[in-house]
Amino acid sequence: QVRLEESGGGSVQTGGSLRLSCRASGLSDTNMAWFRQTPGNEREGIAAMATGAPYKYYADSVKGRFTITYDKSKKTLDLQMNSLKPEDTALYFCAADTGGRATVRRWYRPSNYNYWGQGTQVTVSS
């Protein structure tokens, strides 16, 4: 049974850093990603990677500030977020694609992921 559990959210001031973690169980090497969502808006894909290959993708809005990594020994997908801005405030979700649909041109689409965590809130104050 696949289960994703996020942690690490919280409140920080502009320019600060947070590290999100997603503990994954029941998964072998697959595509995984971080999404975020604000009220009234669709989920936005911000970073993705293949846990069994050296491919990583980032949305332009976070490129250079966020880093996605995967620890195979712990089976955790992390998102290091630096230089945070108020517009990064959102509910952050971890997602996994076990169907091979989140390819290089489709990694950012929520519909290509079939497993989701419950989300963790990140709030950045100015």
mmCIF file of C-alpha atoms in Angstrom:
data_model
loop_
_atom_site.group_PDB
_atom_site.id
_atom_site.type_symbol
_atom_site.label_atom_id
_atom_site.label_comp_id
_atom_site.label_asym_id
_atom_site.label_seq_id
_atom_site.Cartn_x
_atom_site.Cartn_y
_atom_site.Cartn_z
ATOM 1 C CA GLN A 1 0.000 0.000 0.000
ATOM 2 C CA VAL A 2 1.398 3.389 -1.034
ATOM 3 C CA ARG A 3 1.439 6.098 1.568
ATOM 4 C CA LEU A 4 2.902 9.604 1.425
ATOM 5 C CA GLU A 5 3.276 11.710 4.547
ATOM 6 C CA GLU A 6 4.565 15.288 4.473
ATOM 7 C CA SER A 7 6.177 17.205 7.300
ATOM 8 C CA GLY A 8 8.258 20.321 7.820
ATOM 9 C CA GLY A 9 5.825 23.090 7.037
ATOM 10 C CA GLY A 10 5.541 26.180 9.172
ATOM 11 C CA SER A 11 5.783 29.936 9.284
ATOM 12 C CA VAL A 12 8.830 31.933 8.278
ATOM 13 C CA GLN A 13 9.682 35.502 7.349
ATOM 14 C CA THR A 14 10.610 36.666 3.873
ATOM 15 C CA GLY A 15 14.077 35.468 2.950
ATOM 16 C CA GLY A 16 13.964 32.546 5.330
ATOM 17 C CA SER A 17 14.263 28.820 4.644
ATOM 18 C CA LEU A 18 12.231 25.688 5.279
ATOM 19 C CA ARG A 19 12.775 22.054 4.471
ATOM 20 C CA LEU A 20 9.820 19.844 3.641
ATOM 21 C CA SER A 21 10.010 16.058 3.831
ATOM 22 C CA CYS A 22 7.739 13.422 2.390
ATOM 23 C CA ARG A 23 8.045 9.936 3.800
ATOM 24 C CA ALA A 24 7.102 7.400 1.152
ATOM 25 C CA SER A 25 6.117 3.818 1.828
ATOM 26 C CA GLY A 26 5.073 1.106 -0.564
ATOM 27 C CA LEU A 27 6.940 2.619 -3.510
ATOM 28 C CA SER A 28 9.770 1.475 -5.712
ATOM 29 C CA ASP A 29 11.669 3.867 -7.985
ATOM 30 C CA THR A 30 9.159 6.183 -9.610
ATOM 31 C CA ASN A 31 8.396 9.795 -10.483
ATOM 32 C CA MET A 32 7.708 12.030 -7.514
ATOM 33 C CA ALA A 33 6.931 15.704 -7.183
ATOM 34 C CA TRP A 34 6.021 18.589 -4.965
ATOM 35 C CA PHE A 35 2.944 20.656 -5.692
ATOM 36 C CA ARG A 36 1.428 23.624 -3.924
ATOM 37 C CA GLN A 37 -2.027 25.089 -3.813
ATOM 38 C CA THR A 38 -3.618 28.305 -2.594
ATOM 39 C CA PRO A 39 -7.356 28.757 -1.975
ATOM 40 C CA GLY A 40 -9.345 29.012 -5.175
ATOM 41 C CA ASN A 41 -6.437 27.990 -7.380
ATOM 42 C CA GLU A 42 -5.315 24.766 -9.026
ATOM 43 C CA ARG A 43 -2.386 22.776 -7.727
ATOM 44 C CA GLU A 44 0.885 24.053 -9.137
ATOM 45 C CA GLY A 45 3.725 21.695 -9.901
ATOM 46 C CA ILE A 46 6.918 23.207 -8.526
ATOM 47 C CA ALA A 47 9.529 20.433 -8.540
ATOM 48 C CA ALA A 48 9.782 16.835 -9.660
ATOM 49 C CA MET A 49 12.298 14.061 -10.037
ATOM 50 C CA ALA A 50 12.691 10.443 -10.955
ATOM 51 C CA THR A 51 13.902 8.644 -7.829
ATOM 52 C CA GLY A 52 15.765 6.113 -9.933
ATOM 53 C CA ALA A 53 17.302 8.505 -12.463
ATOM 54 C CA PRO A 54 19.199 11.830 -12.422
ATOM 55 C CA TYR A 55 16.354 13.963 -13.750
ATOM 56 C CA LYS A 56 14.979 16.952 -11.886
ATOM 57 C CA TYR A 57 12.527 19.585 -12.980
ATOM 58 C CA TYR A 58 11.567 22.928 -11.490
ATOM 59 C CA ALA A 59 8.934 25.540 -12.140
ATOM 60 C CA ASP A 60 10.353 28.910 -13.135
ATOM 61 C CA SER A 61 8.836 30.441 -10.012
ATOM 62 C CA VAL A 62 11.122 28.403 -7.729
ATOM 63 C CA LYS A 63 14.155 27.681 -9.905
ATOM 64 C CA GLY A 64 17.359 28.642 -8.127
ATOM 65 C CA ARG A 65 15.638 28.829 -4.741
ATOM 66 C CA PHE A 66 14.194 25.346 -4.208
ATOM 67 C CA THR A 67 15.988 22.011 -4.405
ATOM 68 C CA ILE A 68 14.333 18.598 -4.610
ATOM 69 C CA THR A 69 16.185 15.517 -3.397
ATOM 70 C CA TYR A 70 15.430 11.893 -2.596
ATOM 71 C CA ASP A 71 17.070 9.832 0.130
ATOM 72 C CA LYS A 72 16.807 6.198 -0.938
ATOM 73 C CA SER A 73 17.883 4.817 2.418
ATOM 74 C CA LYS A 74 15.123 6.717 4.221
ATOM 75 C CA LYS A 75 12.665 6.789 1.304
ATOM 76 C CA THR A 76 12.039 10.457 1.829
ATOM 77 C CA LEU A 77 11.481 13.125 -0.799
ATOM 78 C CA ASP A 78 12.725 16.477 0.444
ATOM 79 C CA LEU A 79 12.220 20.030 -0.728
ATOM 80 C CA GLN A 80 14.741 22.577 0.497
ATOM 81 C CA MET A 81 13.216 26.024 0.137
ATOM 82 C CA ASN A 82 15.467 29.071 0.410
ATOM 83 C CA SER A 83 14.898 32.792 -0.115
ATOM 84 C CA LEU A 84 11.221 32.342 0.596
ATOM 85 C CA LYS A 85 8.748 34.978 -0.535
ATOM 86 C CA PRO A 86 5.191 35.762 0.576
ATOM 87 C CA GLU A 87 3.946 34.355 -2.732
ATOM 88 C CA ASP A 88 5.348 30.954 -1.719
ATOM 89 C CA THR A 89 2.637 30.761 0.930
ATOM 90 C CA ALA A 90 0.541 27.688 0.138
ATOM 91 C CA LEU A 91 -0.406 24.174 1.115
ATOM 92 C CA TYR A 92 2.379 21.924 -0.165
ATOM 93 C CA PHE A 93 1.733 18.374 -1.347
ATOM 94 C CA CYS A 94 3.949 15.440 -2.134
ATOM 95 C CA ALA A 95 2.844 13.254 -5.055
ATOM 96 C CA ALA A 96 3.897 10.014 -6.719
ATOM 97 C CA ASP A 97 3.296 8.685 -10.208
ATOM 98 C CA THR A 98 3.368 4.909 -10.425
ATOM 99 C CA GLY A 99 1.868 4.825 -13.909
ATOM 100 C CA GLY A 100 4.740 6.443 -15.786
ATOM 101 C CA ARG A 101 2.632 9.389 -16.926
ATOM 102 C CA ALA A 102 4.648 12.231 -15.408
ATOM 103 C CA THR A 103 7.158 12.377 -18.222
ATOM 104 C CA VAL A 104 9.581 15.205 -18.937
ATOM 105 C CA ARG A 105 6.887 17.299 -20.620
ATOM 106 C CA ARG A 106 4.111 16.404 -18.210
ATOM 107 C CA TRP A 107 5.733 16.428 -14.799
ATOM 108 C CA TYR A 108 3.835 19.514 -13.658
ATOM 109 C CA ARG A 109 0.313 18.180 -14.285
ATOM 110 C CA PRO A 110 -1.485 16.999 -11.145
ATOM 111 C CA SER A 111 -3.564 14.549 -13.188
ATOM 112 C CA ASN A 112 -0.439 12.499 -13.932
ATOM 113 C CA TYR A 113 0.071 11.588 -10.276
ATOM 114 C CA ASN A 114 -1.999 8.913 -8.629
ATOM 115 C CA TYR A 115 -0.851 9.157 -5.016
ATOM 116 C CA TRP A 116 -0.901 12.226 -2.786
ATOM 117 C CA GLY A 117 -0.013 13.200 0.722
ATOM 118 C CA GLN A 118 -2.286 15.183 2.987
ATOM 119 C CA GLY A 119 -0.355 18.436 2.592
ATOM 120 C CA THR A 120 1.673 20.680 4.855
ATOM 121 C CA GLN A 121 1.153 24.430 5.213
ATOM 122 C CA VAL A 122 3.894 26.934 4.458
ATOM 123 C CA THR A 123 3.331 30.567 5.398
ATOM 124 C CA VAL A 124 5.795 33.315 4.515
ATOM 125 C CA SER A 125 5.237 36.702 6.088
ATOM 126 C CA SER A 126 6.621 39.983 4.842
#
